[in-house]
Coordinates of C-alpha atoms in Angstrom, one line a residue:
M1 CA -43.1 -52.7 18.6
P2 CA -43.6 -51.0 15.2
G3 CA -45.0 -47.5 15.1
K4 CA -42.2 -45.0 14.9
D5 CA -41.7 -43.1 11.7
K6 CA -38.0 -42.3 12.2
V7 CA -35.2 -43.9 14.3
L8 CA -31.8 -42.4 14.8
V9 CA -29.0 -44.9 14.9
A10 CA -25.4 -43.5 15.4
N11 CA -22.1 -45.4 15.1
G12 CA -19.3 -44.1 17.4
Q13 CA -16.6 -46.7 16.9
G14 CA -15.0 -48.0 13.8
F15 CA -12.5 -50.4 15.4
W16 CA -10.9 -51.3 18.8
G17 CA -8.8 -48.2 19.3
D18 CA -11.0 -45.6 17.7
S19 CA -11.4 -42.3 19.7
I20 CA -13.5 -42.6 22.8
L21 CA -14.7 -39.1 22.1
G22 CA -16.7 -40.3 19.1
P23 CA -19.4 -41.9 21.1
V24 CA -19.2 -39.4 24.0
R25 CA -19.8 -36.5 21.6
L26 CA -22.6 -38.4 19.8
L27 CA -24.4 -38.6 23.2
R28 CA -23.8 -35.0 24.1
E29 CA -24.1 -33.0 20.9
G30 CA -27.5 -34.0 19.6
P31 CA -30.3 -36.5 19.7
I32 CA -29.9 -40.2 19.0
D33 CA -31.9 -43.3 19.8
Y34 CA -29.3 -46.0 19.4
L35 CA -25.5 -45.9 19.8
T36 CA -23.7 -48.7 18.0
L37 CA -20.0 -49.6 18.6
D38 CA -17.9 -51.7 16.3
Y39 CA -14.7 -53.1 17.9
L40 CA -13.9 -56.2 16.1
A41 CA -11.6 -57.1 13.1
E42 CA -10.4 -60.6 12.1
V43 CA -7.1 -60.4 13.9
T44 CA -8.8 -58.9 16.9
M45 CA -10.5 -62.2 17.7
S46 CA -7.2 -64.1 17.8
I47 CA -5.7 -61.4 20.1
M48 CA -8.8 -61.8 22.4
Q49 CA -8.5 -65.6 22.5
K50 CA -4.9 -65.3 23.7
L51 CA -6.0 -62.8 26.3
R52 CA -8.7 -65.2 27.6
Q53 CA -6.2 -68.1 27.6
R54 CA -3.9 -66.2 29.9
D55 CA -6.8 -64.9 32.1
P56 CA -10.3 -66.4 31.9
S57 CA -11.8 -63.0 32.9
K58 CA -10.4 -61.3 29.7
G59 CA -11.0 -61.6 26.0
Y60 CA -13.3 -58.6 25.3
A61 CA -12.8 -54.9 24.4
T62 CA -11.9 -53.3 27.6
D63 CA -12.3 -49.8 26.0
F64 CA -16.0 -50.5 25.9
V65 CA -16.3 -51.0 29.6
A66 CA -14.3 -47.8 30.2
L67 CA -16.7 -46.0 27.8
M68 CA -19.8 -47.4 29.6
D69 CA -18.4 -46.4 32.9
R70 CA -18.0 -42.8 31.6
V71 CA -21.5 -42.4 30.0
L72 CA -23.9 -44.7 31.8
P73 CA -25.8 -42.0 33.6
E74 CA -26.2 -40.0 30.3
L75 CA -27.4 -43.1 28.5
I76 CA -30.2 -43.6 31.1
E77 CA -31.1 -39.9 31.2
K78 CA -31.3 -39.6 27.4
D79 CA -32.9 -43.0 26.9
V80 CA -30.2 -44.2 24.5
R81 CA -29.7 -47.9 23.9
V82 CA -26.3 -49.4 23.0
I83 CA -25.4 -52.3 20.7
A84 CA -21.7 -53.3 20.7
N85 CA -19.7 -56.3 19.5
A86 CA -17.3 -55.6 22.4
G87 CA -17.9 -59.1 23.8
G88 CA -15.2 -60.5 21.6
V89 CA -14.6 -64.1 22.7
N90 CA -15.8 -63.6 26.2
P91 CA -19.1 -61.7 26.1
Q92 CA -20.1 -63.0 29.6
A93 CA -17.1 -61.4 31.2
C94 CA -17.8 -58.2 29.3
K95 CA -21.3 -58.2 30.6
D96 CA -20.1 -58.8 34.2
A97 CA -17.8 -55.8 33.9
V98 CA -20.6 -53.6 32.6
L99 CA -23.0 -54.7 35.4
E100 CA -20.3 -53.9 37.9
S101 CA -20.1 -50.4 36.4
C102 CA -23.8 -50.0 36.9
R103 CA -23.5 -50.9 40.5
R104 CA -20.6 -48.4 41.0
H105 CA -22.9 -45.7 39.6
G106 CA -25.8 -46.9 41.8
L107 CA -27.9 -47.7 38.8
T108 CA -30.5 -50.4 39.2
G109 CA -32.9 -52.0 36.7
V110 CA -30.4 -51.7 33.8
K111 CA -30.8 -54.6 31.5
V112 CA -27.8 -55.9 29.7
A113 CA -28.2 -58.7 27.0
V114 CA -25.6 -61.1 25.7
V115 CA -25.7 -62.7 22.3
E116 CA -23.7 -65.9 22.0
G117 CA -23.1 -68.7 19.5
D118 CA -20.6 -67.3 17.2
D119 CA -17.5 -68.8 18.9
I120 CA -17.1 -72.3 17.3
L121 CA -13.5 -72.9 18.4
P122 CA -14.5 -75.5 21.1
D123 CA -16.7 -77.3 18.5
M124 CA -14.2 -77.4 15.6
D125 CA -13.3 -81.1 15.9
A126 CA -17.0 -82.2 16.1
L127 CA -18.0 -80.0 13.2
M128 CA -15.2 -81.5 11.0
A129 CA -16.2 -85.0 12.1
A130 CA -19.7 -84.2 10.9
G131 CA -18.4 -83.3 7.5
E132 CA -17.5 -79.6 7.6
T133 CA -14.2 -79.1 5.7
F134 CA -13.9 -75.3 6.3
A135 CA -12.4 -74.9 2.8
N136 CA -10.5 -71.7 2.5
L137 CA -12.6 -69.2 0.5
D138 CA -9.5 -67.7 -1.1
T139 CA -7.5 -70.9 -2.0
G140 CA -10.0 -73.7 -1.8
E141 CA -7.7 -75.6 0.5
D142 CA -9.3 -77.8 3.2
L143 CA -8.4 -76.8 6.8
G144 CA -6.7 -80.2 7.3
A145 CA -3.2 -79.8 8.6
A146 CA -3.7 -76.3 9.8
R147 CA -6.4 -77.4 12.2
D148 CA -4.0 -77.7 15.2
R149 CA -2.7 -74.2 14.6
V150 CA -6.2 -72.5 14.7
T151 CA -6.3 -69.9 17.5
S152 CA -9.8 -68.5 16.9
A153 CA -12.9 -69.4 14.9
N154 CA -16.0 -67.3 14.8
A155 CA -19.1 -67.3 12.7
Y156 CA -20.6 -64.0 11.5
L157 CA -24.0 -64.0 13.1
G158 CA -26.8 -61.8 11.8
A159 CA -29.0 -59.1 13.2
F160 CA -32.1 -60.9 14.5
P161 CA -30.5 -62.0 17.8
I162 CA -29.8 -58.4 18.4
A163 CA -33.4 -57.5 17.7
E164 CA -34.5 -60.3 20.1
A165 CA -32.3 -58.8 22.8
L166 CA -33.9 -55.4 22.3
D167 CA -37.3 -57.0 22.3
G168 CA -36.4 -58.3 25.8
G169 CA -35.9 -54.8 27.1
A170 CA -32.1 -54.6 26.9
R171 CA -30.6 -51.2 27.4
I172 CA -27.1 -52.6 26.4
V173 CA -26.6 -55.4 23.9
I174 CA -23.2 -57.2 23.9
T175 CA -22.3 -59.5 21.1
G176 CA -19.3 -61.5 19.9
R177 CA -18.5 -61.7 16.2
G178 CA -21.3 -60.7 13.9
T179 CA -21.6 -58.7 10.7
D180 CA -20.7 -55.0 11.1
P181 CA -24.0 -53.8 9.5
G182 CA -25.9 -56.1 11.8
L183 CA -25.3 -53.6 14.6
V184 CA -27.5 -51.2 12.8
I185 CA -30.0 -53.6 11.3
G186 CA -30.9 -55.1 14.7
P187 CA -32.4 -51.9 16.1
L188 CA -34.4 -51.3 12.8
I189 CA -35.8 -54.9 13.0
H190 CA -36.9 -54.2 16.6
E191 CA -38.3 -50.7 15.9
F192 CA -40.0 -51.3 12.6
G193 CA -41.0 -55.0 12.9
W194 CA -39.1 -56.1 9.8
G195 CA -39.4 -59.8 9.1
R196 CA -36.8 -62.3 7.9
E197 CA -38.2 -62.2 4.4
D198 CA -38.3 -58.4 4.1
W199 CA -35.4 -58.6 1.7
D200 CA -35.4 -55.0 0.4
K201 CA -35.7 -53.5 3.9
L202 CA -33.0 -55.8 5.3
A203 CA -30.8 -54.9 2.3
S204 CA -31.3 -51.2 3.0
G205 CA -30.3 -51.7 6.6
T206 CA -27.2 -53.5 5.3
V207 CA -26.3 -50.5 3.1
A208 CA -26.8 -48.2 6.1
G209 CA -24.7 -50.3 8.4
H210 CA -22.0 -50.6 5.8
I211 CA -21.8 -46.8 5.4
V212 CA -21.4 -46.1 9.1
E213 CA -19.4 -49.2 10.2
C214 CA -16.1 -47.4 10.0
G215 CA -17.2 -44.4 12.0
A216 CA -15.9 -41.0 10.7
Q217 CA -14.6 -42.6 7.5
C218 CA -17.9 -41.6 5.9
T219 CA -18.0 -38.1 7.4
G220 CA -14.7 -36.8 6.1
G221 CA -12.1 -39.0 7.8
N222 CA -9.6 -40.7 5.5
Y223 CA -11.0 -38.7 2.6
T224 CA -9.1 -38.1 -0.6
D225 CA -10.0 -34.4 -0.8
W226 CA -8.9 -33.9 2.8
R227 CA -8.2 -30.1 2.4
T228 CA -11.9 -29.4 2.1
M229 CA -12.7 -31.1 5.4
K230 CA -13.0 -28.5 8.2
N231 CA -12.3 -29.1 11.8
L232 CA -11.4 -32.8 11.7
A233 CA -10.4 -32.5 15.4
K234 CA -14.2 -32.4 16.1
V235 CA -15.3 -34.6 13.2
G236 CA -18.9 -35.6 13.4
Y237 CA -19.5 -39.3 13.7
P238 CA -22.3 -40.7 11.4
I239 CA -26.0 -41.0 12.2
I240 CA -28.6 -42.9 10.2
E241 CA -32.1 -41.5 10.1
A242 CA -34.0 -44.6 9.2
T243 CA -37.7 -45.0 8.2
P244 CA -40.0 -48.0 8.2
N245 CA -39.9 -48.6 4.4
G246 CA -36.1 -48.9 4.5
D247 CA -35.1 -45.6 3.0
F248 CA -32.7 -43.6 5.1
T249 CA -30.6 -40.5 5.4
V250 CA -27.0 -40.3 6.6
T251 CA -26.1 -37.2 8.6
K252 CA -24.2 -36.0 11.7
H253 CA -24.8 -33.6 14.5
A254 CA -25.0 -29.9 13.6
G255 CA -21.8 -27.9 14.2
T256 CA -19.5 -30.8 14.1
G257 CA -16.5 -31.1 11.8
G258 CA -16.0 -33.0 8.6
A259 CA -18.9 -33.4 6.1
V260 CA -21.6 -35.6 4.8
T261 CA -21.8 -35.4 1.0
V262 CA -22.5 -37.8 -1.8
D263 CA -18.7 -38.0 -2.3
T264 CA -17.9 -38.9 1.3
I265 CA -20.6 -41.5 1.4
T266 CA -19.6 -43.1 -2.0
H267 CA -16.0 -43.3 -0.8
Q268 CA -17.1 -45.5 2.1
L269 CA -19.6 -47.5 0.0
A270 CA -16.7 -48.8 -2.1
Y271 CA -14.8 -49.9 1.1
E272 CA -14.2 -53.7 1.3
M273 CA -16.4 -54.4 -1.7
G274 CA -16.4 -57.5 -3.7
D275 CA -19.3 -58.0 -6.1
P276 CA -21.4 -54.9 -5.5
S277 CA -24.6 -56.6 -6.8
R278 CA -24.2 -59.5 -4.3
Y279 CA -23.1 -58.2 -0.9
L280 CA -23.5 -61.3 1.2
T281 CA -24.6 -61.2 4.8
P282 CA -26.3 -63.8 7.0
D283 CA -29.6 -61.9 6.8
V284 CA -29.8 -60.9 3.1
I285 CA -28.0 -60.4 -0.1
A286 CA -27.9 -56.7 -0.8
D287 CA -27.6 -55.2 -4.2
F288 CA -25.3 -52.1 -3.9
T289 CA -26.0 -51.2 -7.6
S290 CA -29.8 -50.9 -7.1
F291 CA -30.3 -47.7 -5.0
Q292 CA -30.4 -44.0 -5.6
I293 CA -28.1 -41.7 -3.7
S294 CA -28.7 -37.9 -3.5
A295 CA -27.9 -34.8 -1.5
D296 CA -30.7 -34.0 1.0
G297 CA -29.6 -30.7 2.4
E298 CA -26.4 -29.6 4.3
D299 CA -24.6 -32.7 5.7
R300 CA -27.4 -35.0 4.6
V301 CA -27.3 -37.7 2.0
R302 CA -30.4 -39.8 1.2
I303 CA -30.4 -43.5 0.1
S304 CA -33.5 -45.0 -1.4
G305 CA -34.7 -48.0 -3.4
V306 CA -32.3 -50.6 -2.1
K307 CA -33.0 -54.1 -3.4
G308 CA -32.3 -57.4 -1.6
A309 CA -32.5 -61.1 -2.2
P310 CA -32.8 -64.2 0.1
A311 CA -29.7 -64.9 2.2
T312 CA -27.5 -67.9 1.6
P313 CA -27.8 -71.1 3.8
T314 CA -24.3 -70.6 5.2
Y315 CA -22.5 -68.4 7.7
K316 CA -19.1 -66.9 6.9
V317 CA -16.5 -68.1 9.4
S318 CA -13.4 -66.1 10.3
M319 CA -10.5 -68.2 11.6
S320 CA -7.0 -67.2 12.7
Y321 CA -4.1 -69.6 12.9
Q322 CA -0.5 -69.6 13.8
D323 CA 1.5 -69.1 10.5
G324 CA 5.1 -68.8 11.6
W325 CA 7.2 -66.0 13.1
K326 CA 8.3 -62.5 12.2
S327 CA 10.7 -59.9 13.5
T328 CA 10.9 -56.3 12.4
G329 CA 12.9 -53.2 13.5
Q330 CA 13.9 -49.8 12.3
L331 CA 16.6 -47.2 12.4
T332 CA 16.7 -43.6 11.4
V333 CA 19.5 -42.6 9.1
S334 CA 20.2 -38.9 8.6
G335 CA 22.6 -36.5 7.0
P336 CA 24.1 -36.4 3.6
D337 CA 23.6 -39.5 1.4
A338 CA 21.0 -40.8 3.9
L339 CA 19.5 -43.2 1.4
A340 CA 22.8 -44.6 0.3
K341 CA 23.9 -45.1 4.0
A342 CA 20.6 -46.9 4.8
Q343 CA 21.1 -49.2 1.8
L344 CA 24.6 -50.0 3.1
C345 CA 23.1 -50.7 6.6
A346 CA 20.8 -53.3 5.1
E347 CA 23.6 -55.0 3.2
I348 CA 25.7 -55.1 6.4
V349 CA 22.9 -56.8 8.3
W350 CA 22.3 -59.5 5.7
D351 CA 26.1 -60.1 5.4
R352 CA 26.7 -60.4 9.1
L353 CA 23.8 -62.8 9.5
A354 CA 25.1 -64.9 6.6
Y355 CA 28.5 -65.1 8.2
D356 CA 26.9 -66.7 11.2
G357 CA 25.0 -69.2 9.0
F358 CA 21.6 -67.5 8.8
E359 CA 20.4 -67.1 5.3
Y360 CA 17.0 -65.6 4.5
G361 CA 15.4 -66.1 1.1
P362 CA 13.6 -63.3 -0.9
D363 CA 10.2 -64.3 0.5
E364 CA 11.6 -64.4 4.1
R365 CA 13.1 -60.9 4.3
M366 CA 11.9 -57.3 3.9
V367 CA 13.7 -54.0 3.5
E368 CA 12.0 -50.6 3.3
F369 CA 13.5 -47.1 3.0
V370 CA 10.7 -44.9 4.4
G371 CA 11.1 -41.4 3.1
A372 CA 12.4 -42.5 -0.3
G373 CA 9.0 -43.3 -1.9
V374 CA 8.5 -46.8 -0.5
C375 CA 4.8 -46.3 0.5
H376 CA 3.7 -45.5 -3.1
A377 CA 6.5 -46.7 -5.2
G378 CA 6.3 -45.6 -8.8
V379 CA 3.9 -42.7 -8.1
P380 CA 5.1 -39.6 -10.0
G381 CA 6.5 -37.1 -7.7
G382 CA 6.6 -39.6 -4.8
T383 CA 10.4 -40.2 -4.8
L384 CA 13.2 -38.1 -3.5
D385 CA 16.7 -38.5 -4.9
D386 CA 18.5 -37.3 -1.8
P387 CA 16.2 -37.2 1.2
P388 CA 17.7 -35.6 4.4
E389 CA 16.7 -38.6 6.5
V390 CA 15.4 -42.1 5.9
V391 CA 13.8 -44.6 8.2
L392 CA 15.3 -48.1 7.5
R393 CA 12.8 -50.8 8.2
M394 CA 13.9 -54.4 8.1
G395 CA 12.3 -57.7 8.9
V396 CA 12.3 -61.4 8.5
K397 CA 9.7 -64.1 8.7
G398 CA 9.6 -67.9 8.6
P399 CA 8.6 -71.1 10.5
D400 CA 11.8 -71.3 12.6
K401 CA 11.5 -69.1 15.6
A402 CA 15.2 -69.2 16.5
K403 CA 16.2 -68.2 13.0
V404 CA 13.8 -65.3 13.0
A405 CA 14.9 -64.2 16.5
R406 CA 18.6 -64.2 15.4
F407 CA 17.9 -61.3 13.0
G408 CA 17.0 -59.0 15.9
S409 CA 20.5 -58.9 17.3
E410 CA 22.1 -57.3 14.2
L411 CA 20.2 -54.1 13.8
V412 CA 21.2 -52.2 16.9
P413 CA 25.0 -52.6 16.4
L414 CA 24.8 -50.4 13.3
V415 CA 24.7 -47.4 15.6
T416 CA 28.4 -47.8 16.2
S417 CA 29.6 -50.2 13.5
G418 CA 27.8 -48.9 10.4
P419 CA 28.0 -45.7 8.4
P420 CA 27.6 -42.3 10.2
G421 CA 24.2 -40.8 10.8
V422 CA 22.6 -43.9 12.2
T423 CA 20.4 -42.8 15.0
G424 CA 16.9 -43.0 16.3
F425 CA 16.8 -46.7 17.2
A426 CA 13.4 -47.2 19.0
G427 CA 11.4 -50.0 20.4
G428 CA 14.2 -52.2 21.8
R429 CA 15.8 -55.1 20.1
P430 CA 13.4 -56.7 17.6
K431 CA 11.9 -59.9 18.9
A432 CA 10.3 -62.9 17.2
T433 CA 6.5 -62.6 17.4
E434 CA 3.8 -64.9 16.0
I435 CA 2.3 -64.4 12.5
I436 CA -1.4 -64.7 12.6
G437 CA -2.8 -66.1 9.4
Y438 CA -6.4 -65.5 8.3
W439 CA -8.6 -68.4 7.1
P440 CA -12.1 -67.5 5.8
A441 CA -14.6 -70.4 5.3
L442 CA -18.3 -71.2 5.3
L443 CA -20.4 -73.2 7.7
R444 CA -24.0 -74.3 7.3
K445 CA -26.4 -72.2 9.4
D446 CA -28.0 -75.3 11.0
R447 CA -24.7 -76.1 12.7
I448 CA -25.0 -72.9 14.8
S449 CA -27.3 -72.3 17.8
T450 CA -27.5 -68.7 19.0
T451 CA -28.6 -67.7 22.5
V452 CA -29.8 -64.4 23.8
T453 CA -29.8 -63.8 27.6
V454 CA -30.9 -60.7 29.3
Y455 CA -29.4 -59.8 32.7
E456 CA -30.4 -56.9 35.1
A457 CA -28.2 -54.8 37.3

């Protein structure tokens, strides 16, 4: 339904675990038309698959349901529509939970849409039999022997199914895996009537979505010149003021903390960037070197002139697989010669394990002395010769679960059988936990069939 000359699309979540106050404050502290919420990362999909395997009613971002339960009446009152990839690997269950929340609030007529088709885990064998090799984009290796260890497999869907859901009247759109910018592009396609070959406009929406996808990371959060950022406790989450021709302005609600400047925006633009002239999405190839960026008043940055090119014929697929086991633990070592004592503790652990027949090669073990410059080793001024306390972090990994688990029983005894000053053991005895490997691949788009279904409370 083209016709609007400006649409306000805000993003209130950068990951599963981001502050629930981000979206709540976006609703309460100023006008917005759309609220987008990004919950998914690559490892998140594997976690959600495990949750669903244990309980068929799980496998989605429960934080999203809690948020909807908190703000549903405000969404209706202010006529704000929500797009979230909170569905994870079980968008239907997520939808059911949201509809139940609507009923608890006595709300009727609320339309909730579900976008499906990204989860290809059940179809993996058939797809491989049809010739899909799922070659690793980093190594070129075929999936082959790792197939039986795959725990999740999801294609990054584009923005047009989201637009279709909004066209169908959805107040809330729930998706599984898709591109992060797609959450923003979908509403713009719906509002402005952009077509599949409007490459420049789709590319502009991609840039907008990329800027806001990490929430407050573009409004002063995680910012290098952090001392200049005022009131991060009430940091403003980002809002895109979009126009039909694709140009847009990044801003935030007046009176909120942080800042929107050319510097804060360019910090985020460089985030997770490969070839900036060919930023690949299922909808378009965006050229991040093509546009102009300029200040447009206080806490306003304007982006114009973005160029795009036709999309590739493939979807990116994110797969997780079981890649062995790991165990980590930590102790706090304090007092005089804390670093030397922590180093001795590490030697004791390895010696005791070796005495019992458990050897760990250089690639199978890890030792860190947090507080002695380990996080930024080699950075001038980042090392202390004699810190008053050190956190000793140790860990092992490998394919043998029993061998990895054996490590966990030798850290705690240092409290009484190591040097003095060993305290602060936390988290219980380290246990062997699965290592989740990441396998990126490509899949022909004609192998995927997406569905959009609209339900009503």
